[in-house]
mmCIF file of C-alpha atoms in Angstrom:
data_model
loop_
_atom_site.group_PDB
_atom_site.id
_atom_site.type_symbol
_atom_site.label_atom_id
_atom_site.label_comp_id
_atom_site.label_asym_id
_atom_site.label_seq_id
_atom_site.Cartn_x
_atom_site.Cartn_y
_atom_site.Cartn_z
ATOM 1 C CA GLU A 1 -0.124 -0.059 0.085
ATOM 2 C CA VAL A 2 1.330 3.474 -0.734
ATOM 3 C CA GLN A 3 1.439 5.992 1.656
ATOM 4 C CA LEU A 4 2.739 9.551 1.586
ATOM 5 C CA VAL A 5 3.384 11.470 4.857
ATOM 6 C CA GLU A 6 4.038 15.183 4.949
ATOM 7 C CA SER A 7 5.886 16.899 7.846
ATOM 8 C CA GLY A 8 7.626 20.316 8.554
ATOM 9 C CA GLY A 9 4.885 22.655 8.331
ATOM 10 C CA GLY A 10 4.526 25.459 11.067
ATOM 11 C CA LEU A 11 4.297 28.889 11.540
ATOM 12 C CA VAL A 12 6.921 31.094 10.160
ATOM 13 C CA GLN A 13 7.897 34.802 9.441
ATOM 14 C CA PRO A 14 7.740 36.464 6.145
ATOM 15 C CA GLY A 15 11.312 36.225 4.609
ATOM 16 C CA GLY A 16 11.870 33.177 6.584
ATOM 17 C CA SER A 17 12.741 29.459 5.124
ATOM 18 C CA GLN A 18 10.817 26.032 5.758
ATOM 19 C CA ARG A 19 11.454 22.963 4.562
ATOM 20 C CA LEU A 20 9.181 20.110 4.268
ATOM 21 C CA SER A 21 9.234 16.393 3.779
ATOM 22 C CA CYS A 22 7.242 13.832 2.409
ATOM 23 C CA ALA A 23 8.161 10.002 3.586
ATOM 24 C CA ALA A 24 7.175 7.644 0.942
ATOM 25 C CA SER A 25 6.140 4.366 1.492
ATOM 26 C CA GLY A 26 4.979 1.348 -1.109
ATOM 27 C CA LEU A 27 6.771 3.421 -3.827
ATOM 28 C CA THR A 28 10.273 4.780 -4.757
ATOM 29 C CA VAL A 29 10.320 8.414 -5.000
ATOM 30 C CA SER A 30 13.378 8.583 -7.032
ATOM 31 C CA SER A 31 11.789 6.008 -10.187
ATOM 32 C CA ASN A 32 8.881 8.185 -9.700
ATOM 33 C CA PHE A 33 7.573 11.437 -10.736
ATOM 34 C CA MET A 34 6.637 13.714 -7.625
ATOM 35 C CA ALA A 35 4.610 16.756 -7.199
ATOM 36 C CA TRP A 36 3.846 19.365 -4.414
ATOM 37 C CA VAL A 37 0.359 20.732 -4.343
ATOM 38 C CA ARG A 38 -0.769 23.757 -2.168
ATOM 39 C CA GLN A 39 -4.308 24.936 -0.795
ATOM 40 C CA ALA A 40 -4.344 28.303 0.395
ATOM 41 C CA PRO A 41 -7.296 28.633 3.667
ATOM 42 C CA GLY A 42 -10.520 28.248 1.792
ATOM 43 C CA LYS A 43 -9.075 28.482 -1.824
ATOM 44 C CA GLY A 44 -8.691 26.404 -4.683
ATOM 45 C CA LEU A 45 -5.833 23.758 -5.659
ATOM 46 C CA GLU A 46 -2.407 25.168 -6.771
ATOM 47 C CA TRP A 47 0.353 23.309 -8.202
ATOM 48 C CA VAL A 48 3.711 24.055 -7.360
ATOM 49 C CA SER A 49 6.534 21.794 -8.520
ATOM 50 C CA ILE A 50 7.316 18.528 -10.061
ATOM 51 C CA ILE A 51 10.216 16.337 -9.901
ATOM 52 C CA ARG A 52 10.850 13.842 -12.801
ATOM 53 C CA GLY A 53 12.080 10.512 -12.575
ATOM 54 C CA ASP A 54 15.154 11.937 -14.262
ATOM 55 C CA GLY A 55 15.506 14.498 -11.908
ATOM 56 C CA THR A 56 14.491 17.254 -13.867
ATOM 57 C CA THR A 57 12.252 19.773 -12.102
ATOM 58 C CA ASP A 58 9.583 22.277 -13.069
ATOM 59 C CA TYR A 59 8.158 24.738 -10.449
ATOM 60 C CA ALA A 60 5.178 27.324 -10.576
ATOM 61 C CA ALA A 61 5.985 31.029 -11.666
ATOM 62 C CA SER A 62 4.984 32.221 -8.006
ATOM 63 C CA VAL A 63 7.870 30.115 -6.449
ATOM 64 C CA LYS A 64 10.369 30.043 -9.105
ATOM 65 C CA GLY A 65 13.420 31.210 -7.333
ATOM 66 C CA ARG A 66 12.611 30.384 -3.876
ATOM 67 C CA PHE A 67 11.379 26.952 -3.556
ATOM 68 C CA THR A 68 13.582 23.921 -4.379
ATOM 69 C CA ILE A 69 12.027 20.292 -4.502
ATOM 70 C CA SER A 70 14.564 17.493 -4.267
ATOM 71 C CA ARG A 71 14.611 13.914 -2.724
ATOM 72 C CA ASP A 72 17.120 12.128 -1.175
ATOM 73 C CA TYR A 73 19.227 8.974 -1.958
ATOM 74 C CA SER A 74 17.358 6.595 0.311
ATOM 75 C CA GLN A 75 14.771 6.954 -2.303
ATOM 76 C CA LYS A 76 12.429 7.869 0.543
ATOM 77 C CA THR A 77 11.610 11.244 1.090
ATOM 78 C CA LEU A 78 10.685 14.085 -1.208
ATOM 79 C CA TYR A 79 11.689 17.470 -0.069
ATOM 80 C CA LEU A 80 10.622 21.252 -0.804
ATOM 81 C CA GLN A 81 12.793 23.776 0.377
ATOM 82 C CA MET A 82 11.043 27.200 0.588
ATOM 83 C CA ASN A 83 12.852 30.098 0.982
ATOM 84 C CA SER A 84 11.926 34.003 1.041
ATOM 85 C CA LEU A 85 8.434 32.670 2.194
ATOM 86 C CA ARG A 86 5.262 35.335 1.635
ATOM 87 C CA ALA A 87 2.131 35.640 3.457
ATOM 88 C CA GLU A 88 0.492 34.199 0.208
ATOM 89 C CA ASP A 89 2.299 31.024 0.680
ATOM 90 C CA THR A 90 0.138 30.389 3.588
ATOM 91 C CA ALA A 91 -1.492 27.066 2.599
ATOM 92 C CA VAL A 92 -1.607 22.899 3.289
ATOM 93 C CA TYR A 93 0.843 21.565 1.089
ATOM 94 C CA PHE A 94 0.359 18.329 -0.236
ATOM 95 C CA CYS A 95 2.900 15.985 -1.807
ATOM 96 C CA ALA A 96 1.271 13.666 -4.635
ATOM 97 C CA ARG A 97 2.705 10.751 -6.847
ATOM 98 C CA ASP A 98 2.449 12.140 -10.497
ATOM 99 C CA ARG A 99 2.026 9.192 -12.827
ATOM 100 C CA GLN A 100 4.504 10.019 -15.520
ATOM 101 C CA GLY A 101 2.750 13.787 -15.916
ATOM 102 C CA THR A 102 -0.536 12.332 -16.773
ATOM 103 C CA SER A 103 -2.485 12.754 -13.235
ATOM 104 C CA MET A 104 -1.867 12.197 -9.462
ATOM 105 C CA ASP A 105 -2.852 8.872 -7.903
ATOM 106 C CA TYR A 106 -1.320 9.284 -4.329
ATOM 107 C CA TRP A 107 -1.818 12.245 -1.664
ATOM 108 C CA GLY A 108 -0.573 13.002 1.217
ATOM 109 C CA ARG A 109 -2.521 14.702 3.801
ATOM 110 C CA GLY A 110 -0.638 17.579 3.851
ATOM 111 C CA THR A 111 0.733 20.190 6.079
ATOM 112 C CA LEU A 112 0.047 23.226 6.724
ATOM 113 C CA VAL A 113 2.648 26.415 6.394
ATOM 114 C CA ILE A 114 1.695 29.638 7.795
ATOM 115 C CA VAL A 115 4.013 32.819 6.926
ATOM 116 C CA SER A 116 3.009 35.648 9.535
ATOM 117 C CA SER A 117 4.696 37.591 11.917
ATOM 118 C CA ASP B 1 -0.218 29.512 -18.812
ATOM 119 C CA ILE B 2 -3.523 27.372 -19.953
ATOM 120 C CA VAL B 3 -6.656 28.432 -18.196
ATOM 121 C CA MET B 4 -9.168 25.681 -16.990
ATOM 122 C CA THR B 5 -12.843 27.772 -16.426
ATOM 123 C CA GLN B 6 -15.357 25.080 -14.643
ATOM 124 C CA SER B 7 -18.905 25.402 -14.134
ATOM 125 C CA PRO B 8 -21.140 25.742 -12.423
ATOM 126 C CA LEU B 9 -19.204 26.886 -9.005
ATOM 127 C CA SER B 10 -21.751 25.385 -7.091
ATOM 128 C CA LEU B 11 -24.133 22.539 -7.455
ATOM 129 C CA PRO B 12 -27.135 21.568 -5.162
ATOM 130 C CA VAL B 13 -27.980 17.944 -5.603
ATOM 131 C CA THR B 14 -30.537 15.572 -4.944
ATOM 132 C CA PRO B 15 -29.064 11.868 -3.681
ATOM 133 C CA GLY B 16 -30.170 9.443 -6.394
ATOM 134 C CA GLU B 17 -30.432 12.043 -9.133
ATOM 135 C CA PRO B 18 -27.811 12.474 -11.865
ATOM 136 C CA ALA B 19 -25.271 15.837 -11.803
ATOM 137 C CA SER B 20 -22.817 17.433 -14.343
ATOM 138 C CA ILE B 21 -19.831 19.568 -14.179
ATOM 139 C CA SER B 22 -18.113 21.256 -17.237
ATOM 140 C CA CYS B 23 -14.722 22.391 -17.203
ATOM 141 C CA LYS B 24 -13.062 24.146 -20.568
ATOM 142 C CA SER B 25 -9.498 24.595 -21.188
ATOM 143 C CA SER B 26 -8.108 27.732 -22.822
ATOM 144 C CA GLN B 27 -6.188 25.502 -25.794
ATOM 145 C CA SER B 28 -6.154 21.894 -27.022
ATOM 146 C CA LEU B 29 -5.014 19.207 -23.954
ATOM 147 C CA LEU B 30 -4.637 16.729 -26.827
ATOM 148 C CA THR B 31 -1.195 14.912 -26.793
ATOM 149 C CA SER B 32 0.537 13.640 -29.848
ATOM 150 C CA ASN B 33 -0.753 9.979 -28.743
ATOM 151 C CA GLY B 34 -4.114 10.685 -28.963
ATOM 152 C CA PHE B 35 -4.916 11.156 -25.251
ATOM 153 C CA ASN B 36 -6.365 14.187 -23.600
ATOM 154 C CA SER B 37 -4.093 15.326 -20.282
ATOM 155 C CA LEU B 38 -7.191 16.022 -18.205
ATOM 156 C CA ASP B 39 -7.782 14.528 -14.594
ATOM 157 C CA TRP B 40 -10.639 15.162 -12.507
ATOM 158 C CA TYR B 41 -10.284 15.269 -8.764
ATOM 159 C CA LEU B 42 -12.815 15.264 -5.548
ATOM 160 C CA GLN B 43 -11.832 16.710 -2.212
ATOM 161 C CA ARG B 44 -13.900 15.632 0.162
ATOM 162 C CA PRO B 45 -14.120 18.364 3.052
ATOM 163 C CA GLY B 46 -10.929 17.809 5.325
ATOM 164 C CA GLN B 47 -9.629 15.118 3.191
ATOM 165 C CA SER B 48 -6.665 15.558 0.455
ATOM 166 C CA PRO B 49 -7.723 15.124 -3.408
ATOM 167 C CA GLN B 50 -8.660 11.980 -4.752
ATOM 168 C CA LEU B 51 -8.140 11.137 -8.529
ATOM 169 C CA LEU B 52 -11.504 10.260 -10.089
ATOM 170 C CA ILE B 53 -10.660 10.286 -13.494
ATOM 171 C CA TYR B 54 -7.467 10.750 -15.586
ATOM 172 C CA LEU B 55 -6.943 11.222 -19.763
ATOM 173 C CA GLY B 56 -9.970 12.642 -19.605
ATOM 174 C CA SER B 57 -12.259 9.492 -19.416
ATOM 175 C CA TYR B 58 -10.641 6.882 -17.849
ATOM 176 C CA ARG B 59 -11.156 5.601 -14.517
ATOM 177 C CA PRO B 60 -8.664 4.245 -11.832
ATOM 178 C CA SER B 61 -9.307 1.165 -10.190
ATOM 179 C CA GLY B 62 -11.419 1.677 -7.022
ATOM 180 C CA VAL B 63 -13.545 4.654 -8.407
ATOM 181 C CA PRO B 64 -17.201 3.812 -8.751
ATOM 182 C CA ASP B 65 -18.745 3.448 -12.314
ATOM 183 C CA ARG B 66 -21.117 6.184 -11.567
ATOM 184 C CA PHE B 67 -18.568 8.769 -12.416
ATOM 185 C CA SER B 68 -17.392 9.104 -15.837
ATOM 186 C CA GLY B 69 -15.843 11.330 -18.321
ATOM 187 C CA SER B 70 -16.196 12.759 -21.518
ATOM 188 C CA VAL B 71 -14.152 15.070 -24.306
ATOM 189 C CA SER B 72 -15.487 17.287 -26.948
ATOM 190 C CA GLY B 73 -12.651 19.402 -28.175
ATOM 191 C CA THR B 74 -11.531 21.673 -25.045
ATOM 192 C CA ASP B 75 -15.040 20.984 -23.191
ATOM 193 C CA PHE B 76 -14.749 18.239 -20.788
ATOM 194 C CA THR B 77 -17.558 16.907 -18.685
ATOM 195 C CA LEU B 78 -17.989 14.995 -15.944
ATOM 196 C CA LYS B 79 -20.849 13.237 -14.826
ATOM 197 C CA ILE B 80 -22.316 11.206 -11.911
ATOM 198 C CA SER B 81 -24.870 8.941 -12.771
ATOM 199 C CA ARG B 82 -26.425 8.629 -9.239
ATOM 200 C CA VAL B 83 -25.286 11.270 -6.512
ATOM 201 C CA GLU B 84 -24.563 9.202 -3.236
ATOM 202 C CA PRO B 85 -24.257 11.439 -0.187
ATOM 203 C CA GLU B 86 -20.438 10.495 0.131
ATOM 204 C CA ASP B 87 -20.047 12.616 -3.391
ATOM 205 C CA LEU B 88 -20.245 15.804 -1.563
ATOM 206 C CA GLY B 89 -17.085 18.252 -1.658
ATOM 207 C CA LEU B 90 -15.152 20.228 -4.230
ATOM 208 C CA TYR B 91 -14.447 18.931 -7.973
ATOM 209 C CA TYR B 92 -11.302 20.232 -9.495
ATOM 210 C CA CYS B 93 -10.358 19.419 -13.526
ATOM 211 C CA MET B 94 -6.721 19.602 -14.092
ATOM 212 C CA GLN B 95 -4.353 19.938 -17.118
ATOM 213 C CA SER B 96 -0.966 18.339 -17.514
ATOM 214 C CA ILE B 97 -0.335 18.780 -21.104
ATOM 215 C CA GLU B 98 2.241 21.361 -20.277
ATOM 216 C CA THR B 99 3.799 23.074 -16.775
ATOM 217 C CA PRO B 100 2.792 24.477 -14.822
ATOM 218 C CA TRP B 101 -0.417 22.295 -14.392
ATOM 219 C CA THR B 102 -3.078 24.297 -13.886
ATOM 220 C CA PHE B 103 -6.897 23.504 -11.902
ATOM 221 C CA GLY B 104 -10.128 25.000 -12.423
ATOM 222 C CA GLN B 105 -11.708 27.041 -9.839
ATOM 223 C CA GLY B 106 -13.379 24.111 -8.229
ATOM 224 C CA THR B 107 -17.062 23.138 -8.247
ATOM 225 C CA LYS B 108 -18.768 22.644 -4.853
ATOM 226 C CA VAL B 109 -21.368 19.837 -4.791
ATOM 227 C CA GLU B 110 -23.878 19.993 -2.173
ATOM 228 C CA MET B 111 -27.363 18.427 -0.904
ATOM 229 C CA LYS B 112 -30.318 20.695 -1.854
#
């Protein structure tokens, strides 16, 4: 059974940094496309970033240059390093397995990031 | 970026009755291998999204067959043949033909 569990959320000041983790079981992070999607309070879903099996990455324009997606060599954890955080980055962040760029079939429960002074 | 426009944004439904949600993309989602890169997701209250339909009309295993997806050019439709109480929530379409993947605004399905 595939499970994705996010962690690392919390309260951070504007301009600060936070690293989110997504622990995977039942699938190998390094051989899958993995994505981050976020949802601001009371708002819709927003795609944030993807890392493909070959290691290439893409980002939403709103986070490009500030966020970095990566994975560890144990093949079990996906990360999202978030720098220069802004109030508008406040959201629940979900990690998901992306099926070769066609759809996201496994999702974690999400971790809440609040950017506020 | 590709813009995805859903309608309606709110859909009151009656259990046992059919329901339909539309999604229109600002450009073609047809890939070179003949598939449409359009997914439908359901987010029940307090839960993470769940994949309902992928490639426009394909249903993953475990998704009830009362859910179906159809395509006509850049117009996509999600149909529920008979609404069940557990179908309440927010429905999103999403394109994955080019990054950034983009979602529709969401359609809130609620009981009348």
